[in-house]
Coordinates of C-alpha atoms (C1' of nucleotides) in Angstrom, one line a residue:
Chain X
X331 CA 142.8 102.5 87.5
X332 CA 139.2 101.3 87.5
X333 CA 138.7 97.5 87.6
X334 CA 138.9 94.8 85.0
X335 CA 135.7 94.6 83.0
X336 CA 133.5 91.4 83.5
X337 CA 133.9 90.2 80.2
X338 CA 136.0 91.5 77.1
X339 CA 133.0 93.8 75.6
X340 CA 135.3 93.4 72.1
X341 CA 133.5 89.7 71.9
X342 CA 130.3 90.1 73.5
X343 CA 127.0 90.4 71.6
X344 CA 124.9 93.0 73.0
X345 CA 121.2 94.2 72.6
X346 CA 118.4 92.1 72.0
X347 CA 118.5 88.3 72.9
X348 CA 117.6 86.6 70.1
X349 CA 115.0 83.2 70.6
X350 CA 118.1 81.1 69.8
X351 CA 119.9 82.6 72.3
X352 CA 117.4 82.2 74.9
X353 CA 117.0 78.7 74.1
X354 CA 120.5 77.8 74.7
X355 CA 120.6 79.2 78.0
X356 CA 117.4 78.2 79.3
X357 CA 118.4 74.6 78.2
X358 CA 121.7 74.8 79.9
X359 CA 120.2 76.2 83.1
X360 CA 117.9 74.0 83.4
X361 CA 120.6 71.1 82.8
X362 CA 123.3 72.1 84.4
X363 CA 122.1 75.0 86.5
X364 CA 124.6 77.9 87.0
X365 CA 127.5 76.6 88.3
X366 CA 127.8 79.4 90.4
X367 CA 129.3 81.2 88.4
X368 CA 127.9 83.3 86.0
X369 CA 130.6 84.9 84.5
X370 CA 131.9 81.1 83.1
X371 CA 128.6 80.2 82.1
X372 CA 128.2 81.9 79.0
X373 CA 131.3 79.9 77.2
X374 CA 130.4 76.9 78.4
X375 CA 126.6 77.4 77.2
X376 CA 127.8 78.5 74.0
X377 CA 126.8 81.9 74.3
X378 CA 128.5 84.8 73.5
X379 CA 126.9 87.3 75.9
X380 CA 128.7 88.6 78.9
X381 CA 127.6 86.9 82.3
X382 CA 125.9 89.6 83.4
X383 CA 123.8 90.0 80.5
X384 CA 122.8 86.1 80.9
X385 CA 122.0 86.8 84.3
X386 CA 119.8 89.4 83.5
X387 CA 118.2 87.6 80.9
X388 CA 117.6 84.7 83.1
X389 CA 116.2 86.3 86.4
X390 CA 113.9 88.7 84.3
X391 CA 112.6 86.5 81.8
X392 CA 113.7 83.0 81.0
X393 CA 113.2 81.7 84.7
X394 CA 110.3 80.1 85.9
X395 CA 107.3 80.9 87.1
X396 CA 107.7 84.9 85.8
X397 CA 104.6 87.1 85.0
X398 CA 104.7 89.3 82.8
X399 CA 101.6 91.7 82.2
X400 CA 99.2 93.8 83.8
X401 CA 99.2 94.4 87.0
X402 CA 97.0 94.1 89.1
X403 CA 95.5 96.9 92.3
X404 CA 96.4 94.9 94.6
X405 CA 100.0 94.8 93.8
X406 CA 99.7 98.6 92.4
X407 CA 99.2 99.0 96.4
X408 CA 101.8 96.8 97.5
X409 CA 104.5 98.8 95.2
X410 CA 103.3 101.9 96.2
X411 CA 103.0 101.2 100.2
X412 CA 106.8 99.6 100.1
X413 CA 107.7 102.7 98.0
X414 CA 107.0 104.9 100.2
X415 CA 108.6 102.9 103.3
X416 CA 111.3 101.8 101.9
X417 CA 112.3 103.8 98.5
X418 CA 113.7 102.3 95.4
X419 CA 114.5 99.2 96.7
X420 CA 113.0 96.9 94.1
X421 CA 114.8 93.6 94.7
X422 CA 113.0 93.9 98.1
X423 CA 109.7 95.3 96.9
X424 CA 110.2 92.1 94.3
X425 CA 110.4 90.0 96.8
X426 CA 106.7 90.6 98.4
X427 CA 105.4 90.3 94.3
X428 CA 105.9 86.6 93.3
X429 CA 106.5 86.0 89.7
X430 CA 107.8 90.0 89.2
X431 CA 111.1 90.9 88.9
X432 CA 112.7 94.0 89.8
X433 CA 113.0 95.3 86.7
X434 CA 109.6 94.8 85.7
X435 CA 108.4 96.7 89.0
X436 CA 111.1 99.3 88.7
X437 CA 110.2 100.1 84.9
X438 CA 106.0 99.7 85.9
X439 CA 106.7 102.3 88.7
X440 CA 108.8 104.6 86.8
X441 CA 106.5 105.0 83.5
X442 CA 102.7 104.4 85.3
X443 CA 102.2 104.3 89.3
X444 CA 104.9 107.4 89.6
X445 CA 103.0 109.3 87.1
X446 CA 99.5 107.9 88.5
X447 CA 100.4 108.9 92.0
X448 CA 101.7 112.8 91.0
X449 CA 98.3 113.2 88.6
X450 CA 96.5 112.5 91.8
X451 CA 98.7 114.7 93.9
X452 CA 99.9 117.1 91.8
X453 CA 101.6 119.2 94.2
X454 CA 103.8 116.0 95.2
X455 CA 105.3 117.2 91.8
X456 CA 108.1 119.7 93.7
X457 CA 110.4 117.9 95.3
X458 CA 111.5 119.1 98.8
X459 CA 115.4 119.5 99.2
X460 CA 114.8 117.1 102.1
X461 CA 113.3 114.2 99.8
X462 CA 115.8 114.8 96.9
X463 CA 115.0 111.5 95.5
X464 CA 111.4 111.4 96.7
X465 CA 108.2 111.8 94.7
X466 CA 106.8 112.8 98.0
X467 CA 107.0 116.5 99.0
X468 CA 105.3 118.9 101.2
X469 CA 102.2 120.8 100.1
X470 CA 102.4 124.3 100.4
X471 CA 102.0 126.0 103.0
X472 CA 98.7 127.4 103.6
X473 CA 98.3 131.1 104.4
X474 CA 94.6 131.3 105.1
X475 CA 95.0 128.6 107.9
X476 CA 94.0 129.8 111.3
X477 CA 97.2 130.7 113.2
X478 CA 96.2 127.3 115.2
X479 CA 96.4 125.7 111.9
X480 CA 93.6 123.8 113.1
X481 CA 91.2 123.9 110.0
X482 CA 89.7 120.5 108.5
X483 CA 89.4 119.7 105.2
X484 CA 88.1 116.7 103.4
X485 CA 91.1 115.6 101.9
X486 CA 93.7 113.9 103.5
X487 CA 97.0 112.1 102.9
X488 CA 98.9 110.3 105.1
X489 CA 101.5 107.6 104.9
X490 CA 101.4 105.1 108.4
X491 CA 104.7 103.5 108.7
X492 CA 104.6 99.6 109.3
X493 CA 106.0 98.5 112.3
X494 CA 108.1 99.4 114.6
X495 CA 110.8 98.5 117.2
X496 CA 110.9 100.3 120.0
X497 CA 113.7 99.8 122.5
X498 CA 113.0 101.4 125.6
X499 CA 115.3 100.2 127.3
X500 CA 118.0 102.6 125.4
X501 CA 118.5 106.3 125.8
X502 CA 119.7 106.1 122.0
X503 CA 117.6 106.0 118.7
X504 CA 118.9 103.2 116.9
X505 CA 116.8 102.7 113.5
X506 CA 116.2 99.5 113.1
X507 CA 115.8 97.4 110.1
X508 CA 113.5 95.1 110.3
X509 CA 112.2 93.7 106.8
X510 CA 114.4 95.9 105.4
X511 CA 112.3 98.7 106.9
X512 CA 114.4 101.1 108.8
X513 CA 112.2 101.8 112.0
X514 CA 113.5 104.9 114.6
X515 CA 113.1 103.6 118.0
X516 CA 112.6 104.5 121.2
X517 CA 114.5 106.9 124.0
X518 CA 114.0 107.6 127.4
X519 CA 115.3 110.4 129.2
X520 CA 114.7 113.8 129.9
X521 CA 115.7 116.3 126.9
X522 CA 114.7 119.2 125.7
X523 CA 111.3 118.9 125.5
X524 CA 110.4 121.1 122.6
X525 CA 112.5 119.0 120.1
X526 CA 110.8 115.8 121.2
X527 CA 107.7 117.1 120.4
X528 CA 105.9 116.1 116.8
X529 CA 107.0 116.3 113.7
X530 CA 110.5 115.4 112.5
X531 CA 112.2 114.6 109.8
X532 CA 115.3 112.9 109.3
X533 CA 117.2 111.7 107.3
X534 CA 116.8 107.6 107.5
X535 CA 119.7 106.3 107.6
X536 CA 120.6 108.3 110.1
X537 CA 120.2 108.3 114.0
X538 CA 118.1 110.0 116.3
X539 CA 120.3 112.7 118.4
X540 CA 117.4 113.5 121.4
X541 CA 120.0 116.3 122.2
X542 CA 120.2 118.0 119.1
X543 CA 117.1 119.9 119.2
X544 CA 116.8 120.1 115.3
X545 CA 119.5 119.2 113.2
X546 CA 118.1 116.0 112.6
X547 CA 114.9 116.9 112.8
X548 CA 112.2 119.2 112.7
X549 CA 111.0 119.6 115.9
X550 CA 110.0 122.9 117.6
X551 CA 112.6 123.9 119.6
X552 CA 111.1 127.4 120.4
X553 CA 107.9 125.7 121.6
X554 CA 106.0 127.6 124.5
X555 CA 103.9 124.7 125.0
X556 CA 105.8 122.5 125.8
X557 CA 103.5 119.3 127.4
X558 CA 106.8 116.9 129.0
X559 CA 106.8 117.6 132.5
X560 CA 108.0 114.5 133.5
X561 CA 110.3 112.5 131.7
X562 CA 109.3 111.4 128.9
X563 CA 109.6 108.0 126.8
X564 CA 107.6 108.5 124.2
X565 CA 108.6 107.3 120.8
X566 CA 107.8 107.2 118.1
X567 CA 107.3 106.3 114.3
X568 CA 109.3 106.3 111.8
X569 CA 108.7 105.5 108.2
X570 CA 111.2 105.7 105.7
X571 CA 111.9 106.8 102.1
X572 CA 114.6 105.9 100.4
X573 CA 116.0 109.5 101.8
X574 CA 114.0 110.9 104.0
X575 CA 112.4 109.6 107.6
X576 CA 109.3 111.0 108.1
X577 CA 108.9 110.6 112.2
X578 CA 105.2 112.2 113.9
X579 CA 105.1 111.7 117.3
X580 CA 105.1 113.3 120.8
X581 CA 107.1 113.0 123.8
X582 CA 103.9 113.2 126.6
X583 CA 101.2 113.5 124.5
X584 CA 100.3 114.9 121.1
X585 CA 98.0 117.7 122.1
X586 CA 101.7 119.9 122.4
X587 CA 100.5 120.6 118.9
X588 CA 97.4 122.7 119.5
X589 CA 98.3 126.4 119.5
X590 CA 101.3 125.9 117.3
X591 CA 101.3 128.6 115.1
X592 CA 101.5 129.3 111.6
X593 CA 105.2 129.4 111.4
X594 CA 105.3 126.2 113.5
X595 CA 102.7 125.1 111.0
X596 CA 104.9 126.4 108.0
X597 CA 108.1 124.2 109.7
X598 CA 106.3 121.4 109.9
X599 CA 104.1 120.3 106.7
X600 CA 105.7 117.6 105.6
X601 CA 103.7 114.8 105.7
X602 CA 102.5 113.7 102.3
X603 CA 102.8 110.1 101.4
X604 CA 100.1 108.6 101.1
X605 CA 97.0 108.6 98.7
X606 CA 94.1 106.9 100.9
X607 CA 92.3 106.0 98.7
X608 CA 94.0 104.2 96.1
X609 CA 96.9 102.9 98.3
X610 CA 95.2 101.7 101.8
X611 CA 95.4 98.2 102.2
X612 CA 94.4 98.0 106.1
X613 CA 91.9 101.2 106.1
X614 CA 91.1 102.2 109.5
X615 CA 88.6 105.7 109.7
X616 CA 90.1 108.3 111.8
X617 CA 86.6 110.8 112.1
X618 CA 85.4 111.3 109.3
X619 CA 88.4 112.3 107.4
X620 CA 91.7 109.9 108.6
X621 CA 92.6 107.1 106.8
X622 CA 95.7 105.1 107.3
X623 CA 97.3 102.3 105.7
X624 CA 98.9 99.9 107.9
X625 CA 101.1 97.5 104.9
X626 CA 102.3 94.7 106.5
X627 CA 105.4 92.9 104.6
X628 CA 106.0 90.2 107.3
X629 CA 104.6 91.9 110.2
X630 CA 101.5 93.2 111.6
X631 CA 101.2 96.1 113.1
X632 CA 101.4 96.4 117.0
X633 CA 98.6 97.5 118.7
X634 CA 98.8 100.7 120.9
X635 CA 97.0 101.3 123.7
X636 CA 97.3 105.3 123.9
X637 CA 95.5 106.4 126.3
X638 CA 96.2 104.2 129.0
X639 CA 99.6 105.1 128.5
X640 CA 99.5 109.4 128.1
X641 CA 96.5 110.1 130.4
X642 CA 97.9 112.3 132.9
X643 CA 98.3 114.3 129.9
X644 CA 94.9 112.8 128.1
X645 CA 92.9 116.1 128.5
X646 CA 94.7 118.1 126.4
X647 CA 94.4 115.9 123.7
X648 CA 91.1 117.8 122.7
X649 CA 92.2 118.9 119.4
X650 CA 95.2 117.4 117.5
X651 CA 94.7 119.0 114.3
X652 CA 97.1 119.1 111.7
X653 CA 96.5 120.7 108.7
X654 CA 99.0 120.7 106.0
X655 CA 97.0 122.5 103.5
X656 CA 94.3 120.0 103.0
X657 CA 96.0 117.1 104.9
X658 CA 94.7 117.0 107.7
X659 CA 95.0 114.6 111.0
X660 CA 91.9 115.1 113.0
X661 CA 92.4 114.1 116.7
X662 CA 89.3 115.1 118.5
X663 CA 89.6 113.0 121.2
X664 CA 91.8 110.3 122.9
X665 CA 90.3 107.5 121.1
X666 CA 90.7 109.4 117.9
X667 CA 94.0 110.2 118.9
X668 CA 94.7 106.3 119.4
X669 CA 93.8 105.9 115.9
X670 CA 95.8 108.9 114.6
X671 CA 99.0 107.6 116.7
X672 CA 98.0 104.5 115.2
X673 CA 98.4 105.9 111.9
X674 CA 101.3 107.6 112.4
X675 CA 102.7 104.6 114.7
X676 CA 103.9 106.6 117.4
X677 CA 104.7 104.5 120.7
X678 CA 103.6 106.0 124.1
X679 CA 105.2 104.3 127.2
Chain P
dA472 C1' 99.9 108.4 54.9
dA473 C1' 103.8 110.6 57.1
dA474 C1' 106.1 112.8 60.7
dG475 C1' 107.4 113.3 65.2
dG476 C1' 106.8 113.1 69.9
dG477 C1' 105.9 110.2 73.9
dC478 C1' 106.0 105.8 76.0
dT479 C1' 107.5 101.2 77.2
dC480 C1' 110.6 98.0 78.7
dA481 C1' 114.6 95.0 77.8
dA482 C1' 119.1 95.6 78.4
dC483 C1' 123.3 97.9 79.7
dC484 C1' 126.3 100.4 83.0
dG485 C1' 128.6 101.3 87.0
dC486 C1' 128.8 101.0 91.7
dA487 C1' 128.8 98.6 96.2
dC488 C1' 129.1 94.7 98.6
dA489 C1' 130.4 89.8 99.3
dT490 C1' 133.5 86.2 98.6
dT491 C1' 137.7 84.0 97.8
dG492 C1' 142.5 83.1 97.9
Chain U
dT742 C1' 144.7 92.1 105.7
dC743 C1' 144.2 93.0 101.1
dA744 C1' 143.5 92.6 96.3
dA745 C1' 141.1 90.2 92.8
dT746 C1' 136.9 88.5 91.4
dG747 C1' 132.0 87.6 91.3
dT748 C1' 127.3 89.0 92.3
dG749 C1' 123.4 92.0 92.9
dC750 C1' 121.3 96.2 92.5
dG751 C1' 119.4 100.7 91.1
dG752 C1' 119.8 104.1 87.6
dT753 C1' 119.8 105.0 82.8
dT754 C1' 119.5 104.2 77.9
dG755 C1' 117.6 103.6 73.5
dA756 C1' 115.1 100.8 69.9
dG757 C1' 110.7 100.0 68.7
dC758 C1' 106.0 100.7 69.3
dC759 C1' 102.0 103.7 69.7
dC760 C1' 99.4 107.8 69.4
dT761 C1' 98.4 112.3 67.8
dT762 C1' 98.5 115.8 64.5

DNA sequence: AAAGGGCTCAACCGCACATTG
DNA sequence: TCAATGTGCGGTTGAGCCCTT
């Protein structure tokens, strides 16, 4: 047995408010407020709409101080950089707009920034199993890249998580919500070492198991190059659509990437989110080719100070290329590599 | 000018969660 | 503790508008 409608839908107008009908319940809002209660309020006001449907009507167009219109690229950005953190979640991504509502943003994103974003990425059109509900897919995989996979390319997409909150105190990956922003944090003790290295994926609202080498993520468990000799804290980003976790990071040091091959390469080319030019808000220039966007909701992002932190392993980190097929990170040194953990906000301990 | 296909966006639906008794 | 009720949210729908042929 399902539960009791709100309202007896026999009696209920539906469709269209009519300017009569906004007029009664603005004025009775604005008199007498809500009561609290929605569900009474349309008797009393004289309406006969179901509660919900005033509700509606109020929040997304009768209350005060709501915009309607164009909008504009700096809020284009905001809806697109929340997007890709935090998914569909447009009472939140409201929240940072003043004067839109949900619906507006949901129905703007739906019918123009989706389609803007996927004409200026068209492979983003596929959708990867992992992202089911995602916009955001892999690009495919490239078969002329050097068996390094460490090609450049003047392109370059990337998607830098805001913030994160890394306990490292805790041999366990909580995630985090913090602004509603699930963040993966921190571990510290000895594991396999191949699975802590790089690129993972995981599901966000689930947890980090350090000991499962890649169920939850996509690490490379069969990684001869393993760089954690000691034990290693790293950790790491963690950015979140509404399905997927996107997670870069290494345990010791990033340069455990170089010499990956092509399959490693093939496993791991996942990280598409981000236009840089249309959606950076906080550009920084990683060489020549790396920009990342750094949104802040309520929070800026923390500093890291790399390479104080990995140089016993600092001299690998000559190369840290990753080329996903024309998305490229570019780490050519440690400062670059600060930068490109920057991007990917990656902690090092 | 008419047809029809695509697009927009207000509104609805159903579910999950919160609150209350 | 649990069921009933209210609220909030995201996904979906469809009427009306716009554009192309």
């Amino acid at each position: 047995m399902g539960r009791a409608p709100c309202c007896d839908k026999a009696s209920v107008k539906k469709g269209p408010w009519s300017p009569e009908e906004d007029a009664k319940l603005k004025e009775f809002i604005e008199k007498f407020g809500t009561g609290g209660n929605w569900i009474a309020l349309p008797q009393k006001a004289g309406l006969k709409r179901c509660g919900k449907s005033c509700r509606l009507r109020w929040l997304n167009y009768l209350r005060p101080n709501i915009r309607h219109g164009e909008f504009s690229d700096e809020e284009d950005r905001i809806i697109c950089s929340l997007y890709a953190n935090i998914g569909s979640r447009w009472s939140v991504i409201a929240a940072q707009l003043p004067g839109r509502t949900d619906n507006d943003i949901k129905n703007y994103w739906n019918t123009k920034l989706k389609k803007r974003l996927l004409t200026m990425v068209p492979s983003l059109q596929e959708k990867p199993t992992f992202f089911p509900s995602s916009p955001f897919q892999p690009p495919p995989y490239d078969h002329h890249a050097p068996d390094n996979f460490l090609t450049t390319s003047s392109s370059f997409y990337t998607y830098t998580p805001n913030f994160m909150n890394v306990d490292s105190t805790s041999n366990s990956l909580p995630v985090h919500d913090i602004n509603h922003i699930n963040v993966a944090a921190d571990i510290s003790s000895p594991h396999p070492p191949s699975a802590n290295n790089l690129i993972s994926l995981m599901r966000s609202d689930t947890t980090i198991d350090v000991n499962d080498n890649c169920n939850n993520y996509l690490g490379f468990p069969d990684d001869p190059h393993t760089m954690c000799n000691s034990p290693m804290k790293a950790y790491y980003a963690a950015s979140t659509m509404k399905e997927g976790m996107l997670m870069f990071g290494s345990t010791a040091c990033s340069s455990s990437h170089v010499n990956y091959t092509k399959d490693h390469h093939q496993k791991n080319q996942y990280q598409i989110k981000q236009e840089v030019d249309q959606m950076t808000l906080h550009d920084q220039v990683l060489g020549d080719q790396i920009q990342t966007q750094s949104l802040m909701v309520n929070q800026k992002p923390k500093e890291f100070m790399f390479a104080n932190h990995v140089s016993p392993l600092h001299n690998d980190l000559e190369e840290v290329k990753h080329n996903l097929n024309g998305y490229l990170f570019h780490d050519g040194d440690g400062n670059k590599a600060t930068h490109y953990q920057k991007g990917m906000c990656s902690y090092f301990y």
